[in-house]
Amino acid sequence: MITVEQKRKEKGSMKAVVIGAGEVGLSIARHLVMEDHDVTVVDNDPANLRQVSEQLDVQTIEGMGSHPTVLEQAGCADADILIAVTQSDESNMIACQMAYSLFDVPLKIARVRDASYLGVTQHGVYTPENMPVDVIISPEREVADAIVRTLEIPGAFDAAYFANNQVAMVGVRIPPECELVGKSFKTLARDYEIPFIAVAIQRKDRLIVPYGSDHLEHGDELFFVTKREKIRGSMRSLGFDQKEARRAFVIGGGNIGQGICKRLEMMGLSVRVLERDRERAELLANILDNSTVLHGDALDRNILEQEAISDMDVVVCATSNDSANALSSILCKQLGAKSVITLAIQQTFVSLCDSLGLDKIVSPREITASRILQHIRRGQVHSLHAIHGGKGEVVEVKIRPESRLAGVKIADIGFPEGVIIGAILRQDGEVILPTAQTKLISGDQVIVFTATELVSYVERQF
């Protein structure tokens, strides 16, 4: 069978069929279109398809994505990838089965949310002989993992690990206490010996890839790359010196809230969870081992005051309702919560929460899209993390022996504006925060920040 990588190498682009035109499907399709791939989006809701057509130049097919005739109409016969991200686990898995059995699609990715389906992965269920799903993506697990990563770095609103977990990408909002504000990065590198490399700055509506003459301003969202053992020192240099979280309050006990509570329990935190639906609250009480489950409304000020929200190290607003999450986050901040993490499912609410000055916003759509794209770009790309609604990506790529970059100093590469190297993992295990004079070597694992529209360019270079 010809692999996805072989087809891509021969054609220069891929044909992708995306089943589901919701937030995640739209995001995936947008990324693929930006990389000049041939994309068809399938959904049984004409309103969703209209939204896709208004924003993207893709083919749209109305119908059930698990039906053979619809898949045939969508072009599965010569598709390289099928990505099924509807709200129905069953529809997603059946779509993968049909794509494999009838059309021999090489790569099949399904979003699966129900814990029962996820719990049988170790039993060999998802194989060509049984259920031919090549990659399973679980938004609940991905979101819980993302929240745990930020809690491991007090003060961060985003975090991801690369190079066998030896390199971290951290996102922080520059606080008033930061003494580095106003100084150029060239000055900081010379006089302060900062233990990180700044790879991106979100300043109001602008995404900036910083160079020597650029500087930090109060309120900037800075994304930096550093060695894992240098995280704490990097945070201190930026004005952060917060203690690790010990007490957590989770608002919303749905699938995502349940996953978050499980992970927080594993971290040893004292967890209290508030769920509006009594039946669901009773179920949670039986599922969770060391969490206190409360029944009530997240917008009930009396409940939050009684629970001493101001004493909590972190509050996670993770209901399935974006409006409730935003409002409860604001209320918790008013009541003195030290740190609030807000779940925002729809992209419009990501922007809204940002404008409201909420501490940390987690987007399941963005996280799920990042993981799916990582698997699509197999080959030289080992990991990937999208930031700010897909405006930029941090990717980990390997330098091939035939790459034009092998043996070249970073200063001589000539990357376009919008691309910057943050770290290098050598084959002997050494992690390097590079300078302009650092020479790249064949086999290096390189962590690169790139504006999304330059991702294909970056992949070609390595």
XYZ file of C-alpha atoms in Angstrom:
462
model
C 0.000 0.000 0.000
C 1.276 3.500 -0.869
C 1.663 5.488 2.337
C 0.394 9.012 2.954
C 3.981 10.234 3.049
C 4.741 8.656 -0.348
C 1.653 10.150 -1.946
C 2.436 13.519 -0.496
C 6.003 13.380 -1.776
C 4.817 12.445 -5.267
C 1.937 14.942 -5.517
C 3.146 17.746 -3.254
C -0.301 17.879 -1.667
C -2.926 15.538 -0.261
C -6.626 14.963 -0.711
C -8.414 15.082 2.638
C -12.027 14.318 3.466
C -13.226 15.972 6.682
C -16.397 14.528 8.185
C -18.086 17.096 10.436
C -18.233 20.855 9.817
C -18.323 21.967 13.435
C -15.660 24.030 15.197
C -12.991 21.302 14.988
C -13.773 20.314 11.404
C -13.682 23.939 10.269
C -10.361 24.491 12.023
C -8.791 21.383 10.468
C -10.075 22.313 7.018
C -8.679 25.846 7.393
C -5.210 24.523 8.265
C -5.229 22.086 5.345
C -6.368 24.739 2.862
C -3.603 27.074 4.033
C -1.158 24.316 3.146
C -2.637 23.952 -0.357
C -4.227 20.560 0.186
C -7.399 19.446 -1.628
C -10.169 19.404 1.008
C -13.761 18.153 0.969
C -15.990 18.764 3.998
C -19.025 16.579 4.709
C -21.868 17.409 7.109
C -25.591 16.728 7.311
C -26.343 20.283 8.489
C -26.563 22.765 5.579
C -26.043 25.702 7.975
C -22.644 24.308 9.013
C -21.679 23.799 5.376
C -22.688 27.355 4.488
C -20.386 28.643 7.218
C -17.527 26.560 5.812
C -18.180 27.716 2.237
C -18.257 31.363 3.326
C -14.830 31.062 4.948
C -12.928 28.503 2.878
C -12.423 27.485 -0.728
C -13.346 23.818 -0.312
C -15.845 21.382 -1.750
C -18.788 20.657 0.554
C -21.068 17.622 0.520
C -24.356 17.470 2.443
C -25.121 14.076 3.926
C -24.220 11.526 6.583
C -20.452 11.075 6.589
C -20.744 7.400 7.505
C -22.831 6.518 4.424
C -20.906 4.813 1.600
C -22.617 6.817 -1.147
C -21.766 10.102 0.582
C -18.146 9.043 1.069
C -17.948 8.082 -2.596
C -19.362 11.459 -3.617
C -16.779 13.148 -1.352
C -13.965 11.488 -3.306
C -12.806 8.848 -0.843
C -11.740 6.631 -3.733
C -8.596 8.720 -4.179
C -8.367 10.347 -0.727
C -5.169 10.215 1.311
C -6.791 10.989 4.647
C -10.218 10.791 6.245
C -10.756 12.848 9.409
C -14.034 12.148 11.208
C -14.830 14.755 13.863
C -18.619 14.788 14.184
C -20.317 14.890 17.581
C -21.114 11.164 17.269
C -18.372 8.669 18.186
C -20.274 5.932 16.381
C -20.561 7.931 13.153
C -16.862 8.752 13.286
C -15.838 5.120 13.734
C -18.222 3.855 11.051
C -16.901 6.469 8.630
C -13.381 5.124 9.233
C -14.605 1.555 8.719
C -16.247 2.452 5.391
C -13.229 4.464 4.265
C -11.018 1.430 4.904
C -13.255 -1.370 3.635
C -14.646 0.320 0.537
C -12.022 2.892 -0.474
C -8.745 1.801 1.139
C -8.023 5.293 2.513
C -4.452 5.149 3.947
C -4.921 7.296 7.075
C -8.132 7.403 9.111
C -8.525 9.660 12.157
C -11.552 9.669 14.454
C -12.549 11.917 17.325
C -13.802 9.678 20.137
C -15.222 11.136 23.345
C -16.950 8.359 25.269
C -14.781 6.816 27.990
C -16.170 3.339 27.221
C -14.719 3.410 23.720
C -11.438 4.885 24.935
C -11.112 2.255 27.639
C -10.699 -0.631 25.171
C -7.738 0.758 23.218
C -5.360 -1.630 24.979
C -7.382 -4.662 23.833
C -6.502 -4.314 20.165
C -9.988 -3.264 19.112
C -8.796 -0.483 16.815
C -7.010 -2.543 14.169
C -7.715 -3.206 10.467
C -9.181 -6.574 11.423
C -11.605 -5.098 13.951
C -12.200 -1.338 13.820
C -9.765 0.298 11.361
C -9.136 3.633 13.091
C -5.472 4.590 12.734
C -5.539 7.512 15.163
C -8.012 8.194 17.980
C -8.259 11.750 19.264
C -10.020 12.377 22.583
C -10.831 16.053 23.283
C -11.459 15.259 26.942
C -8.032 13.708 27.442
C -6.295 16.382 25.395
C -7.935 19.219 27.351
C -7.182 17.586 30.696
C -3.555 17.114 29.636
C -3.321 20.760 28.534
C -4.682 22.028 31.839
C -2.338 19.802 33.831
C 0.639 21.111 31.825
C -0.219 24.716 32.712
C -0.729 23.828 36.386
C 2.760 22.328 36.442
C 4.052 25.802 35.524
C 2.350 28.335 37.845
C 1.654 31.532 35.939
C 1.552 29.937 32.481
C -1.593 29.920 30.358
C -0.174 27.533 27.754
C 2.504 24.850 27.757
C 3.724 22.034 25.544
C 6.709 19.707 25.627
C 9.026 18.656 22.803
C 12.255 16.711 22.228
C 11.392 13.744 24.451
C 9.957 16.174 27.048
C 13.330 17.886 27.455
C 12.201 21.167 25.877
C 9.202 23.272 26.921
C 7.200 25.894 25.067
C 5.482 28.167 27.604
C 2.928 30.920 27.139
C 2.690 33.711 29.755
C 1.058 37.121 30.035
C 3.760 39.639 30.980
C 2.980 40.938 34.513
C 3.614 44.434 35.928
C 6.481 42.963 37.988
C 8.496 41.999 34.906
C 11.801 43.904 34.871
C 12.576 42.905 31.280
C 9.883 45.167 29.801
C 11.161 47.815 27.391
C 14.585 46.243 26.865
C 15.452 44.854 23.440
C 16.019 41.101 23.178
C 19.536 41.854 21.954
C 20.168 43.713 25.231
C 18.559 40.952 27.283
C 20.723 38.283 25.662
C 23.872 40.340 26.298
C 23.254 41.766 29.786
C 20.744 39.469 31.477
C 21.586 35.978 30.179
C 17.902 35.075 30.025
C 17.447 31.261 30.095
C 14.929 31.115 27.249
C 14.352 32.077 23.629
C 11.303 34.202 22.816
C 9.592 32.769 19.733
C 6.334 34.742 19.546
C 4.536 37.706 21.097
C 0.795 38.341 20.871
C 0.325 42.100 21.291
C -3.332 43.088 21.025
C -4.303 41.830 17.547
C -0.735 41.340 16.269
C 1.330 38.167 16.353
C 5.007 39.151 16.375
C 7.979 36.865 15.800
C 10.598 38.771 17.848
C 14.092 39.606 16.731
C 16.984 41.436 18.405
C 15.480 44.934 18.197
C 12.045 43.898 19.521
C 11.058 44.234 23.185
C 8.386 43.181 25.689
C 5.504 45.351 26.870
C 3.203 44.927 29.871
C 0.214 42.803 28.903
C 2.025 41.020 26.059
C 1.428 37.309 25.694
C 4.895 35.848 25.358
C 5.623 32.372 24.029
C 9.111 31.184 24.853
C 11.142 27.992 24.496
C 13.508 26.712 27.162
C 15.092 23.583 28.577
C 12.779 21.762 30.948
C 15.114 22.289 33.921
C 15.210 26.030 33.136
C 11.434 26.585 33.314
C 11.366 27.847 36.899
C 14.300 30.202 36.312
C 12.695 31.498 33.133
C 9.450 32.219 34.954
C 11.282 34.027 37.768
C 13.118 36.217 35.248
C 9.717 37.275 33.868
C 8.342 38.205 37.296
C 6.584 34.978 38.263
C 7.264 33.242 41.558
C 4.027 31.432 42.323
C 3.666 28.301 44.404
C 2.399 25.049 42.938
C -1.361 24.486 43.091
C -2.670 22.364 45.962
C -6.415 23.076 45.968
C -8.591 23.057 42.848
C -12.245 23.862 42.216
C -13.772 22.504 38.999
C -17.043 23.937 37.661
C -18.782 21.453 35.377
C -18.773 17.681 35.740
C -19.331 16.619 32.125
C -16.907 14.434 30.194
C -14.237 17.141 30.128
C -14.765 18.114 33.768
C -14.578 14.476 34.810
C -11.323 14.006 32.906
C -9.856 17.121 34.514
C -10.796 15.929 38.002
C -9.211 12.530 37.376
C -5.944 14.127 36.289
C -5.933 16.575 39.218
C -6.502 13.677 41.606
C -3.485 11.913 40.082
C -1.430 15.061 40.733
C -2.379 14.862 44.403
C -4.527 18.016 44.469
C -7.497 18.472 46.771
C -10.384 18.699 44.295
C -13.948 19.978 44.633
C -16.276 19.836 41.629
C -19.606 21.660 41.150
C -22.191 20.102 38.813
C -25.622 21.553 38.011
C -27.353 18.295 37.058
C -28.163 16.222 40.150
C -28.103 12.867 38.358
C -24.716 13.639 36.833
C -23.415 14.834 40.218
C -24.440 11.528 41.817
C -22.699 9.614 39.007
C -19.520 11.652 39.506
C -19.552 10.931 43.211
C -19.312 7.224 42.370
C -16.699 7.645 39.613
C -14.238 10.025 41.260
C -12.008 8.646 44.014
C -10.798 11.650 45.995
C -12.910 14.580 44.820
C -15.757 16.234 46.707
C -18.786 16.532 44.417
C -21.233 19.410 44.941
C -24.624 19.958 43.324
C -25.478 23.514 42.343
C -25.344 26.374 39.828
C -21.964 27.844 38.870
C -23.510 31.327 38.792
C -24.844 31.071 42.352
C -22.654 33.584 44.178
C -23.622 32.182 47.595
C -22.322 28.699 46.734
C -19.008 30.086 45.487
C -18.598 32.243 48.592
C -19.424 29.294 50.861
C -16.805 27.219 49.052
C -14.182 29.930 49.730
C -13.206 30.392 46.093
C -10.609 32.968 47.137
C -8.710 30.208 48.977
C -8.484 27.966 45.908
C -5.182 27.847 44.042
C -6.976 27.297 40.741
C -10.550 27.335 39.448
C -11.383 25.504 36.216
C -14.643 26.521 34.481
C -15.349 23.540 32.245
C -19.072 23.249 31.572
C -20.346 22.539 28.043
C -21.764 26.078 27.894
C -19.306 28.787 26.838
C -21.472 31.591 28.220
C -21.663 29.922 31.626
C -17.902 29.375 31.625
C -17.166 33.013 30.802
C -19.616 34.395 33.370
C -18.567 32.008 36.142
C -14.913 32.855 35.437
C -15.634 36.566 35.844
C -17.581 35.891 39.042
C -14.774 33.749 40.487
C -12.226 36.475 39.723
C -14.462 39.016 41.458
C -14.560 36.726 44.492
C -10.772 36.650 44.639
C -9.807 33.415 42.856
C -6.018 33.329 42.390
C -6.065 31.647 38.989
C -8.983 30.864 36.678
C -8.892 28.541 33.661
C -11.779 29.017 31.230
C -12.940 26.447 28.700
C -14.061 28.062 25.423
C -15.441 25.670 22.828
C -16.498 28.161 20.142
C -13.894 30.408 18.530
C -16.048 33.513 19.129
C -15.862 32.861 22.861
C -12.079 32.405 22.728
C -11.835 35.971 21.427
C -14.447 37.214 23.907
C -12.725 35.649 26.916
C -9.449 37.123 25.709
C -10.948 40.614 25.576
C -12.387 40.179 29.076
C -8.880 39.695 30.457
C -9.473 36.177 31.750
C -6.316 34.437 32.974
C -6.140 31.257 30.954
C -8.346 30.165 28.072
C -8.360 26.559 26.901
C -9.847 25.742 23.505
C -10.708 22.059 22.888
C -11.092 22.929 19.201
C -7.548 24.282 18.991
C -6.024 21.453 21.023
C -7.817 18.758 19.016
C -6.804 20.403 15.734
C -3.159 20.472 16.857
C -3.146 16.759 17.616
C -4.826 15.836 14.339
C -2.425 17.985 12.327
C 0.500 16.342 14.094
C -0.583 12.955 12.757
C -1.305 14.307 9.291
C 2.204 15.705 9.075
C 3.995 12.506 9.986
C 7.444 11.992 8.540
C 9.887 14.710 9.597
C 7.344 16.404 11.915
C 7.465 14.721 15.331
C 5.216 17.048 17.326
C 3.121 20.144 16.836
C 1.361 22.713 18.992
C -0.879 25.455 17.580
C -1.264 28.795 19.353
C -3.801 31.608 19.224
C -6.475 30.016 17.100
C -3.969 28.626 14.649
C -2.114 31.883 13.919
C 1.174 30.138 14.618
C 2.566 26.685 15.278
C 5.473 25.252 17.217
C 6.716 22.187 15.358
C 9.450 19.666 16.052
C 11.195 18.588 12.862
C 14.191 16.402 12.105
C 16.984 17.504 9.783
C 17.450 14.933 7.029
C 20.930 14.255 5.595
C 19.834 15.722 2.241
C 18.373 18.899 3.808
C 19.974 22.144 2.667
C 20.154 23.144 6.352
C 22.554 20.366 7.362
C 25.912 21.922 8.234
C 24.618 25.510 7.939
C 24.786 28.224 10.631
C 21.409 29.659 11.644
C 22.617 33.138 10.642
C 23.166 31.873 7.078
C 19.841 30.080 6.609
C 17.821 33.083 5.488
C 14.455 32.081 6.958
C 11.648 34.503 6.051
C 10.120 36.735 8.717
C 7.737 34.596 10.741
C 10.071 31.632 11.335
C 12.433 31.255 14.291
C 14.353 28.303 15.795
C 13.797 27.913 19.553
C 15.799 24.827 20.530
C 17.784 21.887 19.178
C 18.051 18.311 20.474
C 21.241 16.642 19.298
C 21.441 12.898 18.667
C 23.691 12.541 21.723
C 20.926 13.983 23.920
C 22.330 17.503 24.288
C 19.710 20.286 24.300
C 20.854 23.610 22.822
C 19.217 27.030 22.981
C 20.812 28.260 19.768
C 22.442 31.536 18.755
C 22.879 32.898 15.254
C 26.248 31.102 15.102
C 24.888 27.651 16.006
C 25.394 25.167 13.166
C 22.624 22.660 12.391
C 23.608 19.003 11.964
C 21.925 16.126 10.177
C 19.759 14.240 12.676
C 19.067 17.293 14.871
C 15.554 17.551 16.285
C 14.729 21.231 15.842
C 11.897 23.091 17.624
C 10.678 25.828 15.289
C 8.018 28.492 15.669
C 6.365 29.423 12.394
C 3.444 31.509 11.255
C 0.841 29.011 10.042
C 1.006 30.121 6.418
C 4.725 29.203 6.382
C 4.374 25.674 7.793
C 4.681 23.958 4.405
C 7.763 26.055 3.637
C 9.370 25.034 6.941
C 8.667 21.339 6.350
C 10.277 21.496 2.929
C 13.458 23.029 4.351
C 14.096 20.154 6.738
